[in-house]
Short mmCIF file of C-alpha atoms in Angstrom, two decimals:
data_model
loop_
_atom_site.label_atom_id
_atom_site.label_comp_id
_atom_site.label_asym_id
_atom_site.label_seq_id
_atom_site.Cartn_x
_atom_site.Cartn_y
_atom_site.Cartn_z
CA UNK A 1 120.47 78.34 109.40
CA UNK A 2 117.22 76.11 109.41
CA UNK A 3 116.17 74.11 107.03
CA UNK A 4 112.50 76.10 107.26
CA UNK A 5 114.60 78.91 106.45
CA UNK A 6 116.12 77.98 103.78
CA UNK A 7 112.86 76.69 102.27
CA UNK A 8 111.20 79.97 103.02
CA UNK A 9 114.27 81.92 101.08
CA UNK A 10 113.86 79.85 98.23
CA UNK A 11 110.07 80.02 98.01
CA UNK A 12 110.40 83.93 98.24
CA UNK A 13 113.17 83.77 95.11
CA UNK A 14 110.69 81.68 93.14
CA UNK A 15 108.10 84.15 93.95
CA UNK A 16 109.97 87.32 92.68
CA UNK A 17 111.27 85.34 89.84
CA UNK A 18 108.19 84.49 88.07
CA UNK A 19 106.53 88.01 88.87
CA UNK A 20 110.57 89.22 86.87
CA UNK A 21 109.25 86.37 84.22
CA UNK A 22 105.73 88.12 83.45
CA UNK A 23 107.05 91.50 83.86
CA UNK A 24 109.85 91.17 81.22
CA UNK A 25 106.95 89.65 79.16
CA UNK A 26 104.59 92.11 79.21
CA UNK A 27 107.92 94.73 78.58
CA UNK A 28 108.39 92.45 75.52
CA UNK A 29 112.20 92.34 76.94
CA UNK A 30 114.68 90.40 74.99
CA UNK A 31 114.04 86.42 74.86
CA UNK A 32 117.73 85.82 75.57
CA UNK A 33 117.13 87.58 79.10
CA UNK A 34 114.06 85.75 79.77
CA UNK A 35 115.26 82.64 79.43
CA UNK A 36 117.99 83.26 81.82
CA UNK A 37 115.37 84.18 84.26
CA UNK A 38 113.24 81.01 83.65
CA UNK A 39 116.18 79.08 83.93
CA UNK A 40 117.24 80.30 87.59
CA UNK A 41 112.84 79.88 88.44
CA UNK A 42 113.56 76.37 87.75
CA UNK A 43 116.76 75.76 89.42
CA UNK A 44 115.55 77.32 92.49
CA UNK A 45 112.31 75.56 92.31
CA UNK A 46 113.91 72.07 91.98
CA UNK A 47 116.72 73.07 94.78
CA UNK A 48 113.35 74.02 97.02
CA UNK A 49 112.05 70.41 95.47
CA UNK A 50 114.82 68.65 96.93
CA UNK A 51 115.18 70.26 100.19
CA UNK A 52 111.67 69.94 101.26
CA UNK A 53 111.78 65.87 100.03
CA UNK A 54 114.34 65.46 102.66
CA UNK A 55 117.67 64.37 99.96
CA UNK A 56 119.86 67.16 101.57
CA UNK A 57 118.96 67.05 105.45
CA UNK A 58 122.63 65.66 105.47
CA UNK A 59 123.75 69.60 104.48
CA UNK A 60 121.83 71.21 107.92
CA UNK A 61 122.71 71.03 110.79
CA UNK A 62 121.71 68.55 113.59
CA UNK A 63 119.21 70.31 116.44
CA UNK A 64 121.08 69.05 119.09
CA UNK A 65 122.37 71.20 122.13
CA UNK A 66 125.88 70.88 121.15
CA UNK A 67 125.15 71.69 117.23
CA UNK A 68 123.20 74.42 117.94
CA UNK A 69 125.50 77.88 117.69
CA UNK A 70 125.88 79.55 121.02
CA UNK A 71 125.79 83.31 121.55
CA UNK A 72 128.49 84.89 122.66
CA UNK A 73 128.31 88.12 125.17
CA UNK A 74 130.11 91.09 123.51
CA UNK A 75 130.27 92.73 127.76
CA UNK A 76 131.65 91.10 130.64
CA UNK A 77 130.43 89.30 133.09
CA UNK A 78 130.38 91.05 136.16
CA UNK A 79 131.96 88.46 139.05
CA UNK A 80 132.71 90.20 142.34
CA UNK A 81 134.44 93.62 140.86
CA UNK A 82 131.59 95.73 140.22
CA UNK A 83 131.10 99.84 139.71
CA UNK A 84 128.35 100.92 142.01
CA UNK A 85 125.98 103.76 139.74
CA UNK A 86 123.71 105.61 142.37
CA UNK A 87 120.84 106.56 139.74
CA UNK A 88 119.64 108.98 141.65
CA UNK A 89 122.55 111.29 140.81
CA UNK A 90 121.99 110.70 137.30
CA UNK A 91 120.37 113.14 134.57
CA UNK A 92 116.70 111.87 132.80
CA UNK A 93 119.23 111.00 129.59
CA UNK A 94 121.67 108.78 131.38
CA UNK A 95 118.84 107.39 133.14
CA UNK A 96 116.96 106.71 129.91
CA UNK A 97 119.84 105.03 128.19
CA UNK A 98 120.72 103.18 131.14
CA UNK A 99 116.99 101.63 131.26
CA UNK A 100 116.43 101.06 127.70
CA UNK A 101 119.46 99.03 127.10
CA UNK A 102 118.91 97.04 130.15
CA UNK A 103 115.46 96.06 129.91
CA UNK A 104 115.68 95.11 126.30
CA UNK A 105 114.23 94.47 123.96
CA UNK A 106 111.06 96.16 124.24
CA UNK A 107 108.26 95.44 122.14
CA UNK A 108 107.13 98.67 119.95
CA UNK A 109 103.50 98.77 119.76
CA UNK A 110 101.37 101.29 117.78
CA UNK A 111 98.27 102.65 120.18
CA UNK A 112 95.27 103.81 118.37
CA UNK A 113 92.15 105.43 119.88
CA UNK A 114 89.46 108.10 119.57
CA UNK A 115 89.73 111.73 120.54
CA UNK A 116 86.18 113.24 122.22
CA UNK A 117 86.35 115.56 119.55
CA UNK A 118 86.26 112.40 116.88
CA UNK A 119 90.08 113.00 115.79
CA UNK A 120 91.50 109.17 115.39
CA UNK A 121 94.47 109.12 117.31
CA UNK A 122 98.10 107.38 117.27
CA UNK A 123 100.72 106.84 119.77
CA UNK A 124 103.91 104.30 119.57
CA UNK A 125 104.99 103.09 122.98
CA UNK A 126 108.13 100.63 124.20
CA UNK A 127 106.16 100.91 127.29
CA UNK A 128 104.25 97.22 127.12
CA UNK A 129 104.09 94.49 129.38
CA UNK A 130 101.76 91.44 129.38
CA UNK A 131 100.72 91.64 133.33
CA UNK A 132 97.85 88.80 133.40
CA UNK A 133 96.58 85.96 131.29
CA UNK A 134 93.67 85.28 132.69
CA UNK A 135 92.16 87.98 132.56
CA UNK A 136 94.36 88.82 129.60
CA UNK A 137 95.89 92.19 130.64
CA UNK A 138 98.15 94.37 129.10
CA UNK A 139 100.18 97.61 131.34
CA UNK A 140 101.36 100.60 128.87
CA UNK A 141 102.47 104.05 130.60
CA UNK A 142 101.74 106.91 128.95
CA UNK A 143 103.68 109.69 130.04
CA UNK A 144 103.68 113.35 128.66
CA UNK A 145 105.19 115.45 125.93
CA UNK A 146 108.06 118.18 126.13
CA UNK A 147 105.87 120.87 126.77
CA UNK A 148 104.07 119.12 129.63
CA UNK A 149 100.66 118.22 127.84
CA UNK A 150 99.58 114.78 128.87
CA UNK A 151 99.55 112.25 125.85
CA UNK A 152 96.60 112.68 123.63
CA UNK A 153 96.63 108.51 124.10
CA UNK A 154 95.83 109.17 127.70
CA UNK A 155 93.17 111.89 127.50
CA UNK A 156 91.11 109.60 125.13
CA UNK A 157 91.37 106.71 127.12
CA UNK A 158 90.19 109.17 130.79
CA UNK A 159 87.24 110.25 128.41
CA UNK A 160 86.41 106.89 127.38
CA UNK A 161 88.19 105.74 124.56
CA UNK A 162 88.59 102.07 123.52
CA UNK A 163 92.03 101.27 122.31
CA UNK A 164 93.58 99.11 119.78
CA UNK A 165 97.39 98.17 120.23
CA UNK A 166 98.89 97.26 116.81
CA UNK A 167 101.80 94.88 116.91
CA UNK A 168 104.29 95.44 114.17
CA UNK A 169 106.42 93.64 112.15
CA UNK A 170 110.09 94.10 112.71
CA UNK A 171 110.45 95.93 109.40
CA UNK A 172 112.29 99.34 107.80
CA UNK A 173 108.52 100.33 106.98
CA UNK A 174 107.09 99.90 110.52
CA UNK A 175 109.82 101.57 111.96
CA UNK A 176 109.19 104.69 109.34
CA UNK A 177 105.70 104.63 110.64
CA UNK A 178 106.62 104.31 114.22
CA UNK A 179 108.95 107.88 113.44
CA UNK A 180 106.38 109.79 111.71
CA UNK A 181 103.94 108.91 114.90
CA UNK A 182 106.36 109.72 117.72
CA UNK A 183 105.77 113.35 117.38
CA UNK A 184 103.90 115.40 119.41
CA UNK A 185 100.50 117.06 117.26
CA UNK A 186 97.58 119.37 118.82
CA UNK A 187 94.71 117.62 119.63
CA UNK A 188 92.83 118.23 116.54
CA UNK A 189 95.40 117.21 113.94
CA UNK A 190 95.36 113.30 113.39
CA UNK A 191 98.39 111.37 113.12
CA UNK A 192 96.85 109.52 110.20
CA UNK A 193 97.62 112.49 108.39
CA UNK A 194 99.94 111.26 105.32
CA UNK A 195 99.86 107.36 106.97
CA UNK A 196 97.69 104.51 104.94
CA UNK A 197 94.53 104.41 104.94
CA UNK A 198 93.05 103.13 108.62
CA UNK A 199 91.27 99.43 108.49
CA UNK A 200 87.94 100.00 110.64
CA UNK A 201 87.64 97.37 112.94
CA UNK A 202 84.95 94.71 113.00
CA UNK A 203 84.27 95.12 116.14
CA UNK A 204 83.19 98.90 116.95
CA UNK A 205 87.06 99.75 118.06
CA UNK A 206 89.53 102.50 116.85
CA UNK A 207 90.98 101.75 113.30
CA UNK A 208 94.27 100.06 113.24
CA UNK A 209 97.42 100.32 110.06
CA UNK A 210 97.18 97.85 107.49
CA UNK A 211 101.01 97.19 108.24
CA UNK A 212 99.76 95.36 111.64
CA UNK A 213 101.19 91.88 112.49
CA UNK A 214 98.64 91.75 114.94
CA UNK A 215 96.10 94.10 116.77
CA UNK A 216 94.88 94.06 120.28
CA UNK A 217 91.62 95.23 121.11
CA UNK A 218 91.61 96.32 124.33
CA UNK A 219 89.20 98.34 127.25
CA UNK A 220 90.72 100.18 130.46
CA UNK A 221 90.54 98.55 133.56
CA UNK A 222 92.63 101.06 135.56
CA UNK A 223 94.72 103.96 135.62
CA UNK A 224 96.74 104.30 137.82
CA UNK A 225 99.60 107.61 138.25
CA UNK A 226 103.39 106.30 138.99
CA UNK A 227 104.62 107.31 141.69
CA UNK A 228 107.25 110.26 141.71
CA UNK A 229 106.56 110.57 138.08
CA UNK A 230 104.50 112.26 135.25
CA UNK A 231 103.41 108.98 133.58
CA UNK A 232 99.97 106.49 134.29
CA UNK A 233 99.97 102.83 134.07
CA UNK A 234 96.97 102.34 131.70
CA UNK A 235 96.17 98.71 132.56
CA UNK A 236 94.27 97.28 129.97
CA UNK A 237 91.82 93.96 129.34
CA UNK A 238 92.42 92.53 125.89
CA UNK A 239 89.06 91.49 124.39
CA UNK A 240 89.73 90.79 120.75
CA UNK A 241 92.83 89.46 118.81
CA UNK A 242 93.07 90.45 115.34
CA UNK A 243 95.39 88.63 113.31
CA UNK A 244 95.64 88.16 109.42
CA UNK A 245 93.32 85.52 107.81
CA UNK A 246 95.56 82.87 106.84
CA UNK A 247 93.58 79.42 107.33
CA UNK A 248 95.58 76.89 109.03
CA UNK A 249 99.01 78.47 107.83
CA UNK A 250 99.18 79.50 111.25
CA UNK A 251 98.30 76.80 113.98
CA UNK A 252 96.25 77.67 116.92
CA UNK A 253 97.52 78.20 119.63
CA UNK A 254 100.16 80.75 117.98
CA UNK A 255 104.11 79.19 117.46
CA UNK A 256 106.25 82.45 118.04
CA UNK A 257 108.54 81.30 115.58
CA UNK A 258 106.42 82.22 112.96
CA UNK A 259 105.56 85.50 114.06
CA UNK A 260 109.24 86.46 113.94
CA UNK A 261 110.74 89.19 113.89
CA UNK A 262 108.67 92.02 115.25
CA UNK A 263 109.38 95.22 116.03
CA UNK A 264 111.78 96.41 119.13
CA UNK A 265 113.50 98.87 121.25
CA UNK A 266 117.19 97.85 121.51
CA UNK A 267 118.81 101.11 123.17
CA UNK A 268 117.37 103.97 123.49
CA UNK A 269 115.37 105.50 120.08
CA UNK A 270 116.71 102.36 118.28
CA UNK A 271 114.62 100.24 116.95
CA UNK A 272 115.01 97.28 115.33
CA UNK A 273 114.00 93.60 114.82
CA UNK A 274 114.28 91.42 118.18
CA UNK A 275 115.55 89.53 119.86
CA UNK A 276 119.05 89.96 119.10
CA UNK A 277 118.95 93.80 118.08
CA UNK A 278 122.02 92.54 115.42
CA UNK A 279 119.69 92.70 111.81
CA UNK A 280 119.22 96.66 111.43
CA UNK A 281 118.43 99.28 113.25
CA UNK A 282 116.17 103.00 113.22
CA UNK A 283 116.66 105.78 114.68
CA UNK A 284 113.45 107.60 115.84
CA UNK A 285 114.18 111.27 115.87
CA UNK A 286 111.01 112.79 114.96
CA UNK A 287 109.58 113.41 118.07
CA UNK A 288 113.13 115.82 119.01
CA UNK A 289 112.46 118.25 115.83
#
């Protein structure tokens, strides 16, 4: 483990600590108790102390390529014995799980847009890929539900719609919000039903969930229908990054390390928190009920 980490664990247990401290005061809990509490605040603060002075680098790890720990593979590597799978024998499920364990992980991203009606609209897709960066452009395919109906997603964005793409954290919350989104509603019921309160947007686009890591604020450029199959490739231009107002917390341009984890597809319906798909995982089942 990193020393960052570390330091980030601790400051977290100092945090919850003092918030135990005032809310044992205010419950006019036993002193005895208290104390105890205050006494662990100030061991872990003074452990944080020492660890961010530099007196126990000795205790990490050296960064070198033969400290580092090395993943192991829990398949095999294939060599020169292989089983040939003709997929066009297989059934949409085998497919599917074939596909989605492959080509993972898959970033999870939250679509929100505008029905013509005025009905704010959500959609979560594993469906993303960053396809230009200059001119920043995102592809998503939208596809269609069980009964056939295009994607409400897709009808707003043929009739116009702007679209923000919410990236989410790689947390048990997203992924609850990611399940109550996945299923299918008529166009005139809003998935923000029940959901927090949507943030407007500064900038004249669809609202986007205060759980956001980060939102994209994108326009169409092009749809275009895959061929031999029901879904589009919406290609999008990004035009505004939202991101939380942190000052220089967070450097410009962005260090992925410290937007770890976000949210993923490992498998197929799993989600969890990339890269490694090993921390947790959610099953999305909404959308079968």
């Amino acid at each position: 483990m990193s020393k960052e980490a570390v330091c980030n664990f601790l400051r977290r247990c100092v945090v919850y600590a003092d918030a135990s401290i005032n809310r044992k005061k205010n419950r006019d809990e036993d002193t005895t108790e208290i104390q105890r509490w205050v006494a662990y605040r100030d061991f872990t603060a003074y452990s944080l102390s020492e660890i961010e002075r530099g007196e126990l680098d000795d205790w990490f790890e050296a960064d070198g390529e033969n400290d580092r720990k090395r993943p192991s593979f829990f398949g095999e590597p294939m060599g020169d014995d292989v089983e040939n799978i003709d997929t066009n024998f297989m059934e949409h499920p085998e497919r599917a799980a074939w596909l989605s364990t492959l080509i993972a992980p898959r970033p999870v991203v939250l679509l929100s847009t505008i029905g013509e009606n005025g009905v704010p609209n959500l959609c979560p897709v594993s469906s993303v890929a960053s396809l230009s960066n200059t001119p920043p452009l995102i592809g998503v395919s939208l596809s269609q539900d069980r009964s056939g109906r295009p994607r409400d997603t897709l009808v707003n964005l043929r009739n116009g719609s702007k679209i923000s793409a919410m990236v989410l954290p790689g947390t048990w919350d997203a992924a609850q919000v990611v399940n109550e989104t996945a299923s299918a509603h008529p166009p005139e019921r809003s998935e923000w039903d029940g959901l927090s309160e949507p943030i407007p947007s500064p900038n004249e686009y669809p609202p986007y969930h205060p759980l956001s890591a980060a939102v994209l604020e994108c326009e169409v450029v092009d749809l275009h229908p895959l061929p031999g199959a029901v879904a589009t490739l919406a290609i999008l231009k990004v035009n505004h990054i939202l991101r939380s107002d942190e000052g220089t917390k967070r450097g410009m341009p962005p260090d992925a390390e410290t937007w770890r984890p976000l949210l993923t597809q490992y498998g197929w319906d799993r989600l969890t928190s990339g890269p490694d798909g090993s921390a947790w995982s959610f099953d999305v089942r909404s959308y079968r009920d």
